[in-house]
Each structure stands twice: as C-alpha cells, then as structure tokens.
Amino acid sequence: MRPAALRQRGGPITPAPASPPDAWLSSGPAPRCLVVVAHPDDETIGLGARLGRLDPVEVVHVTDGAPRDRRFLPPGLAGVGRERYMALRREELARALALGDVPAPRLRCLGAVDQEAIEEAPRLARELLELFDGARPEVVITHPYEGGHPDHDAAALAVHAAALLARRGGAAAPRIVEAASYHAARGHLVVGEFLPHPGALEEVALRLSGEEAARKRAMLACFVSQRETLAPFGAAIERFRPAPAYDFRRPPHEGTLHYERLGFPIDGARFRELAAEALARLGLGRAPCL
C-alpha cells in the first residue's frame, strides 16, 4: 500500500532534484560517495557488492548497534553486557568490510544508542551536515523511510534534513540514493524490495555476478552475532533508487509497521512525534518535504 500523499504545515520535505541512478552503480568511475546507515551490517545488506567499487569516502553508522534492552540481544549474548556487545559488532564490521575493500579508517560511528536514533535526530543531522561540508560527497547512499526499523527511518530523516540544511545554507547538497532494505507493508516481512512511493523514479536492480555474490555471502557470514537476523537476506540482487520526497510526520504505509510487530519500545506514533520535534528544532518544521 502506498503511503498517503498528505501534507502537514506545507507538506513533505523535498530532496534535491532526482535523477535515475547512474552507471557508476554497476561500472565506470564512481562519484565521491558517502554511505550512511543505521547499524553495523546494514551497509553489507544493502550494498555489500558495491562497496569496494564505490570506494566510499566513509561508511557512517548512526548507532552503535547495541540496544539497552537485553531482550533484543541475540540468543546467547544477553549476558555479555552492552559495551562488549557493541565492541563485538564493531569487530564483525571491520572483518566484513575488509573483505569488501573498505579500510577501517573509513568507518565512522555517530554513537546513537540502537533503537533510539530518532531521539538524537537533530544532533545526527548537524553532524552529517558538518561531514557533508568537509567531505563534499556528490552522492549519499542511505535507507528508505519504510517502517522496517526506527533507526533506519531516523538515519533517512537525518540525511534528508542535513541535505536540506546544506541547500538552505547555500552549499551544494549531495544527491540521495537509497539501497533497498526491508519492510512489512504487505503484512509480513519483505526483504530486498522497495516500498512503492508516489513520485519515486525507477529503481535499478543489479544482479550480482558469481564472484560478487560469493564475496557478499562471505561478508554477511562475518556478522556471526546477527546470523538469525540476517538469515532472510540473500546475495543475488542489490536494488537502488533516487530518494523520493518523504513526510516523516506521516506513516510510511498503512497498517502495522515491522518494528511494531517486533514489540520495540518505540512505535510509529511516537517515532513520528519525535520526528516532528526534530524537524522543528532544526528549523525545518514548516519545510514542505524532506
């Protein structure tokens, strides 16, 4: 079900003019690229086969990957403590991205607590704005707003807000490209496919070669602590599209969101309330769309 194209205080916030993803996703020279995702392993799920080819300026994780509530830790790891679990995930990430030809110095963590990124959205947006100013990426690859995980949606909000703030400040803002993730718009988990969105341009679906698929599977296998979570994700196709305009104050789709199905401490209504507060604090509360 497509999200309703409703407006609030002027409507959704519009990204920079979109164009179809370029050939650099599959071949040819890549633009200066920044990858901004929620958790260690999200970059591998979304674009593990592309990372070495893109040679990203940095791979940025907005959270530390470790929730406070031990109920959401993997089986057998509930007793290790948050700090050790956080370190474990960083170790797994470093091993995976070494296989993907991304050196450790290009990894950055903005330090929000897992499942709580929306509470720090203003800070995250400002730090990304500084990163845009310093690194000058031409393209940012991030999550779509689909209700799969609140941190995915918060990362998307922070990227879109930072790009809008850059444009308002007279700076060149990067184009925003999305990598497919997961959602539950059909009433069950859907992985590796985009939620249809009004006005979204055509996606690019790249079938991985045998070598690429083998490397991506090896990268995914590095995330031993996430084996159960990663089980539904394959290594056959990676999908991308230019980011459409989102109103983060509206639900991404009708019905129950995926993270609501999982019983997360935050639900969609609270996420949207915090999103509206974040936009207001950033001076974007009356912006037409992000």
Short mmCIF file of C-alpha atoms in Angstrom, two decimals:
data_model
loop_
_atom_site.label_atom_id
_atom_site.label_comp_id
_atom_site.label_asym_id
_atom_site.label_seq_id
_atom_site.Cartn_x
_atom_site.Cartn_y
_atom_site.Cartn_z
CA MET A 1 0.00 0.00 0.00
CA ARG A 2 1.43 3.39 -0.95
CA PRO A 3 1.72 6.00 1.81
CA ALA A 4 -0.90 8.68 1.60
CA ALA A 5 0.30 11.84 -0.09
CA LEU A 6 -0.92 14.06 2.71
CA ARG A 7 0.52 17.39 3.76
CA GLN A 8 1.12 18.91 7.15
CA ARG A 9 2.21 22.50 7.66
CA GLY A 10 3.01 22.81 3.99
CA GLY A 11 3.55 19.12 3.22
CA PRO A 12 6.53 16.77 2.94
CA ILE A 13 10.16 17.95 2.55
CA THR A 14 11.56 17.75 -0.95
CA PRO A 15 15.09 16.47 -1.68
CA ALA A 16 17.32 17.86 -4.40
CA PRO A 17 16.07 17.23 -7.94
CA ALA A 18 16.30 13.49 -8.51
CA SER A 19 17.67 11.63 -11.49
CA PRO A 20 17.95 7.92 -12.20
CA PRO A 21 20.95 6.24 -10.55
CA ASP A 22 23.91 6.45 -12.89
CA ALA A 23 26.03 3.74 -14.42
CA TRP A 24 28.55 4.15 -11.59
CA LEU A 25 26.45 1.71 -9.57
CA SER A 26 27.46 -1.09 -11.92
CA SER A 27 30.54 0.13 -13.78
CA GLY A 28 32.62 3.16 -14.59
CA PRO A 29 34.11 5.82 -12.32
CA ALA A 30 32.15 6.45 -9.13
CA PRO A 31 31.39 9.90 -7.74
CA ARG A 32 32.53 10.89 -4.27
CA CYS A 33 30.21 8.78 -2.19
CA LEU A 34 29.20 8.65 1.48
CA VAL A 35 27.32 5.67 2.91
CA VAL A 36 25.09 6.46 5.91
CA VAL A 37 23.27 3.55 7.53
CA ALA A 38 21.85 2.68 10.93
CA HIS A 39 23.75 -0.39 12.17
CA PRO A 40 26.87 -2.42 11.50
CA ASP A 41 25.75 -4.91 8.79
CA ASP A 42 23.21 -2.58 7.11
CA GLU A 43 25.86 -1.47 4.61
CA THR A 44 26.55 -5.12 3.70
CA ILE A 45 22.85 -5.98 3.39
CA GLY A 46 22.15 -3.01 1.12
CA LEU A 47 25.28 -2.66 -1.00
CA GLY A 48 27.93 -5.14 0.08
CA ALA A 49 28.78 -5.95 -3.53
CA ARG A 50 29.15 -2.24 -4.41
CA LEU A 51 31.30 -1.01 -1.53
CA GLY A 52 34.71 -1.79 -2.99
CA ARG A 53 33.71 -0.49 -6.42
CA LEU A 54 32.30 2.76 -4.99
CA ASP A 55 35.38 3.40 -2.85
CA PRO A 56 33.28 5.43 -0.39
CA VAL A 57 34.70 8.46 1.35
CA GLU A 58 33.36 6.99 4.59
CA VAL A 59 30.85 4.43 5.82
CA VAL A 60 28.90 6.10 8.62
CA HIS A 61 26.77 4.26 11.18
CA VAL A 62 24.39 6.46 13.12
CA THR A 63 24.06 3.95 16.01
CA ASP A 64 26.46 1.80 17.99
CA GLY A 65 24.41 -1.31 17.21
CA ALA A 66 23.73 -2.17 20.87
CA PRO A 67 20.24 -1.72 22.37
CA ARG A 68 19.78 -1.08 26.08
CA ASP A 69 17.09 -3.74 26.48
CA ARG A 70 18.72 -7.18 26.67
CA ARG A 71 15.57 -8.77 25.27
CA PHE A 72 16.69 -7.54 21.85
CA LEU A 73 20.17 -9.06 22.02
CA PRO A 74 20.76 -12.29 20.05
CA PRO A 75 20.27 -15.62 21.82
CA GLY A 76 23.28 -16.45 23.96
CA LEU A 77 24.54 -12.86 24.12
CA ALA A 78 22.09 -11.33 26.59
CA GLY A 79 24.64 -11.70 29.39
CA VAL A 80 27.66 -10.12 27.69
CA GLY A 81 26.71 -6.53 28.53
CA ARG A 82 26.07 -3.62 26.20
CA GLU A 83 29.69 -2.45 25.95
CA ARG A 84 31.01 -5.87 24.99
CA TYR A 85 28.19 -6.43 22.52
CA MET A 86 28.93 -3.05 20.93
CA ALA A 87 32.61 -3.99 20.58
CA LEU A 88 31.70 -7.37 19.13
CA ARG A 89 29.62 -5.77 16.42
CA ARG A 90 32.44 -3.38 15.52
CA GLU A 91 34.85 -6.31 15.26
CA GLU A 92 32.46 -8.14 12.94
CA LEU A 93 32.04 -4.99 10.86
CA ALA A 94 35.78 -4.50 10.45
CA ARG A 95 36.22 -8.10 9.25
CA ALA A 96 33.32 -7.83 6.80
CA LEU A 97 34.39 -4.54 5.29
CA ALA A 98 37.99 -5.71 4.96
CA LEU A 99 36.57 -8.34 2.58
CA GLY A 100 34.68 -5.52 0.84
CA ASP A 101 37.89 -3.47 0.42
CA VAL A 102 36.82 -0.73 2.84
CA PRO A 103 39.67 0.00 5.29
CA ALA A 104 38.91 0.56 8.98
CA PRO A 105 39.93 4.27 8.91
CA ARG A 106 36.93 4.92 6.66
CA LEU A 107 34.45 3.73 9.27
CA ARG A 108 32.71 6.29 11.48
CA CYS A 109 30.08 5.86 14.21
CA LEU A 110 27.90 8.76 15.35
CA GLY A 111 27.13 6.97 18.61
CA ALA A 112 23.35 6.94 18.98
CA VAL A 113 22.01 4.01 21.01
CA ASP A 114 20.43 1.23 18.96
CA GLN A 115 16.62 1.73 18.70
CA GLU A 116 16.97 5.32 19.97
CA ALA A 117 18.41 7.21 16.98
CA ILE A 118 15.27 9.29 16.43
CA GLU A 119 15.78 10.83 19.88
CA GLU A 120 19.09 12.24 18.64
CA ALA A 121 18.00 13.15 15.13
CA PRO A 122 18.84 16.88 15.44
CA ARG A 123 22.41 16.09 16.54
CA LEU A 124 22.80 13.43 13.86
CA ALA A 125 21.60 15.82 11.14
CA ARG A 126 24.01 18.55 12.29
CA GLU A 127 26.96 16.13 12.39
CA LEU A 128 26.10 14.89 8.91
CA LEU A 129 25.89 18.49 7.72
CA GLU A 130 29.44 19.03 9.00
CA LEU A 131 30.53 15.85 7.28
CA PHE A 132 28.94 16.97 4.01
CA ASP A 133 30.82 20.25 4.31
CA GLY A 134 34.15 18.57 4.97
CA ALA A 135 33.98 15.50 2.73
CA ARG A 136 32.00 17.09 -0.14
CA PRO A 137 30.27 13.88 -1.24
CA GLU A 138 28.39 14.02 -4.52
CA VAL A 139 26.13 11.13 -3.51
CA VAL A 140 24.91 9.77 -0.17
CA ILE A 141 23.55 6.22 -0.06
CA THR A 142 21.19 5.56 2.83
CA HIS A 143 17.96 3.82 3.91
CA PRO A 144 14.46 4.42 2.59
CA TYR A 145 11.71 5.50 5.01
CA GLU A 146 9.68 2.29 5.23
CA GLY A 147 8.97 1.41 8.86
CA GLY A 148 11.29 -1.59 8.89
CA HIS A 149 13.39 -0.34 11.81
CA PRO A 150 13.10 3.00 13.63
CA ASP A 151 16.85 3.57 13.30
CA HIS A 152 16.68 3.10 9.53
CA ASP A 153 13.96 5.72 9.39
CA ALA A 154 15.90 8.04 11.71
CA ALA A 155 19.01 7.71 9.55
CA ALA A 156 16.96 8.60 6.47
CA LEU A 157 15.48 11.62 8.24
CA ALA A 158 18.94 12.83 9.37
CA VAL A 159 20.38 12.51 5.85
CA HIS A 160 17.46 14.32 4.20
CA ALA A 161 17.49 17.05 6.86
CA ALA A 162 21.25 17.57 6.53
CA ALA A 163 20.95 17.87 2.74
CA LEU A 164 18.15 20.43 3.06
CA LEU A 165 20.11 22.40 5.63
CA ALA A 166 23.09 22.42 3.26
CA ARG A 167 20.98 23.78 0.42
CA ARG A 168 19.43 26.40 2.68
CA GLY A 169 22.93 27.48 3.67
CA GLY A 170 23.88 27.97 0.03
CA ALA A 171 26.09 24.85 -0.19
CA ALA A 172 25.88 22.08 -2.72
CA ALA A 173 23.96 19.15 -1.27
CA PRO A 174 24.67 15.57 -2.28
CA ARG A 175 22.15 13.54 -4.21
CA ILE A 176 20.46 10.95 -2.02
CA VAL A 177 20.26 7.38 -3.28
CA GLU A 178 18.54 4.59 -1.36
CA ALA A 179 19.57 0.97 -1.03
CA ALA A 180 16.71 -1.49 -0.60
CA SER A 181 16.21 -2.79 2.93
CA TYR A 182 13.05 -4.35 4.42
CA HIS A 183 9.50 -3.51 5.46
CA ALA A 184 6.17 -5.13 6.31
CA ALA A 185 3.76 -3.16 4.13
CA ARG A 186 2.17 -6.39 2.91
CA GLY A 187 1.55 -7.63 6.43
CA HIS A 188 4.72 -9.71 6.53
CA LEU A 189 8.47 -9.17 6.26
CA VAL A 190 9.61 -8.18 2.75
CA VAL A 191 13.38 -8.01 2.20
CA GLY A 192 15.38 -6.51 -0.63
CA GLU A 193 12.43 -4.70 -2.25
CA PHE A 194 11.40 -1.08 -2.06
CA LEU A 195 8.07 0.04 -0.72
CA PRO A 196 6.37 1.82 -3.64
CA HIS A 197 6.24 5.56 -3.11
CA PRO A 198 4.40 8.26 -5.10
CA GLY A 199 6.82 10.08 -7.35
CA ALA A 200 9.72 7.65 -6.90
CA LEU A 201 11.80 7.24 -10.03
CA GLU A 202 12.54 3.83 -11.48
CA GLU A 203 14.83 1.68 -9.38
CA VAL A 204 17.99 -0.04 -10.58
CA ALA A 205 18.22 -3.77 -9.83
CA LEU A 206 21.76 -5.11 -10.17
CA ARG A 207 22.20 -8.87 -10.36
CA LEU A 208 25.42 -9.91 -8.65
CA SER A 209 27.99 -11.92 -10.52
CA GLY A 210 29.12 -15.23 -9.05
CA GLU A 211 32.22 -13.56 -7.62
CA GLU A 212 30.24 -10.66 -6.17
CA ALA A 213 27.66 -12.97 -4.62
CA ALA A 214 30.36 -15.14 -3.05
CA ARG A 215 32.06 -12.08 -1.58
CA LYS A 216 28.81 -10.72 -0.21
CA ARG A 217 27.94 -14.05 1.38
CA ALA A 218 31.40 -14.09 2.99
CA MET A 219 30.83 -10.55 4.27
CA LEU A 220 27.44 -11.44 5.72
CA ALA A 221 28.96 -14.50 7.40
CA CYS A 222 31.33 -12.22 9.34
CA PHE A 223 28.34 -10.97 11.36
CA VAL A 224 28.16 -14.11 13.49
CA SER A 225 26.16 -12.41 16.23
CA GLN A 226 23.48 -11.46 13.68
CA ARG A 227 23.17 -14.86 11.98
CA GLU A 228 19.49 -15.28 12.82
CA THR A 229 18.59 -11.71 11.86
CA LEU A 230 20.43 -11.94 8.53
CA ALA A 231 19.02 -15.33 7.53
CA PRO A 232 16.24 -13.88 5.27
CA PHE A 233 18.71 -11.76 3.25
CA GLY A 234 20.19 -13.13 0.05
CA ALA A 235 23.12 -12.23 -2.17
CA ALA A 236 21.61 -12.25 -5.65
CA ILE A 237 20.39 -8.69 -6.36
CA GLU A 238 21.03 -5.22 -4.95
CA ARG A 239 18.43 -2.53 -5.62
CA PHE A 240 18.84 1.25 -5.62
CA ARG A 241 16.72 4.28 -6.43
CA PRO A 242 16.88 8.07 -6.08
CA ALA A 243 15.29 9.08 -2.78
CA PRO A 244 11.74 10.39 -3.17
CA ALA A 245 10.24 13.17 -1.05
CA TYR A 246 9.21 11.94 2.40
CA ASP A 247 6.99 13.36 5.08
CA PHE A 248 8.44 11.78 8.20
CA ARG A 249 5.45 13.09 10.14
CA ARG A 250 3.23 10.61 8.29
CA PRO A 251 3.29 6.78 8.38
CA PRO A 252 5.36 5.18 5.61
CA HIS A 253 2.50 2.80 4.87
CA GLU A 254 -0.91 1.81 6.22
CA GLY A 255 -1.17 -0.88 8.87
CA THR A 256 1.33 -2.20 11.38
CA LEU A 257 5.00 -1.32 10.89
CA HIS A 258 7.58 -4.09 11.05
CA TYR A 259 9.19 -2.87 14.26
CA GLU A 260 5.78 -2.60 15.89
CA ARG A 261 5.31 -6.29 15.07
CA LEU A 262 8.57 -6.97 16.93
CA GLY A 263 7.45 -5.14 20.07
CA PHE A 264 10.15 -2.46 20.05
CA PRO A 265 9.99 0.12 22.87
CA ILE A 266 9.05 2.79 20.31
CA ASP A 267 6.05 2.61 17.99
CA GLY A 268 5.27 4.51 14.80
CA ALA A 269 3.18 7.18 16.51
CA ARG A 270 5.99 8.02 18.91
CA PHE A 271 8.56 7.98 16.09
CA ARG A 272 6.51 10.49 14.10
CA GLU A 273 6.05 12.70 17.16
CA LEU A 274 9.82 12.75 17.72
CA ALA A 275 10.42 13.30 14.00
CA ALA A 276 8.19 16.38 14.04
CA GLU A 277 10.02 17.68 17.13
CA ALA A 278 13.40 17.10 15.47
CA LEU A 279 12.38 18.96 12.32
CA ALA A 280 11.13 21.86 14.40
CA ARG A 281 14.41 22.03 16.36
CA LEU A 282 16.33 22.06 13.09
CA GLY A 283 14.21 24.91 11.77
CA LEU A 284 12.55 22.62 9.24
CA GLY A 285 9.16 22.31 10.86
CA ARG A 286 7.47 24.23 8.07
CA ALA A 287 9.58 22.80 5.24
CA PRO A 288 7.38 21.35 2.50
CA CYS A 289 9.18 17.97 2.47
CA LEU A 290 12.47 16.18 3.30
#
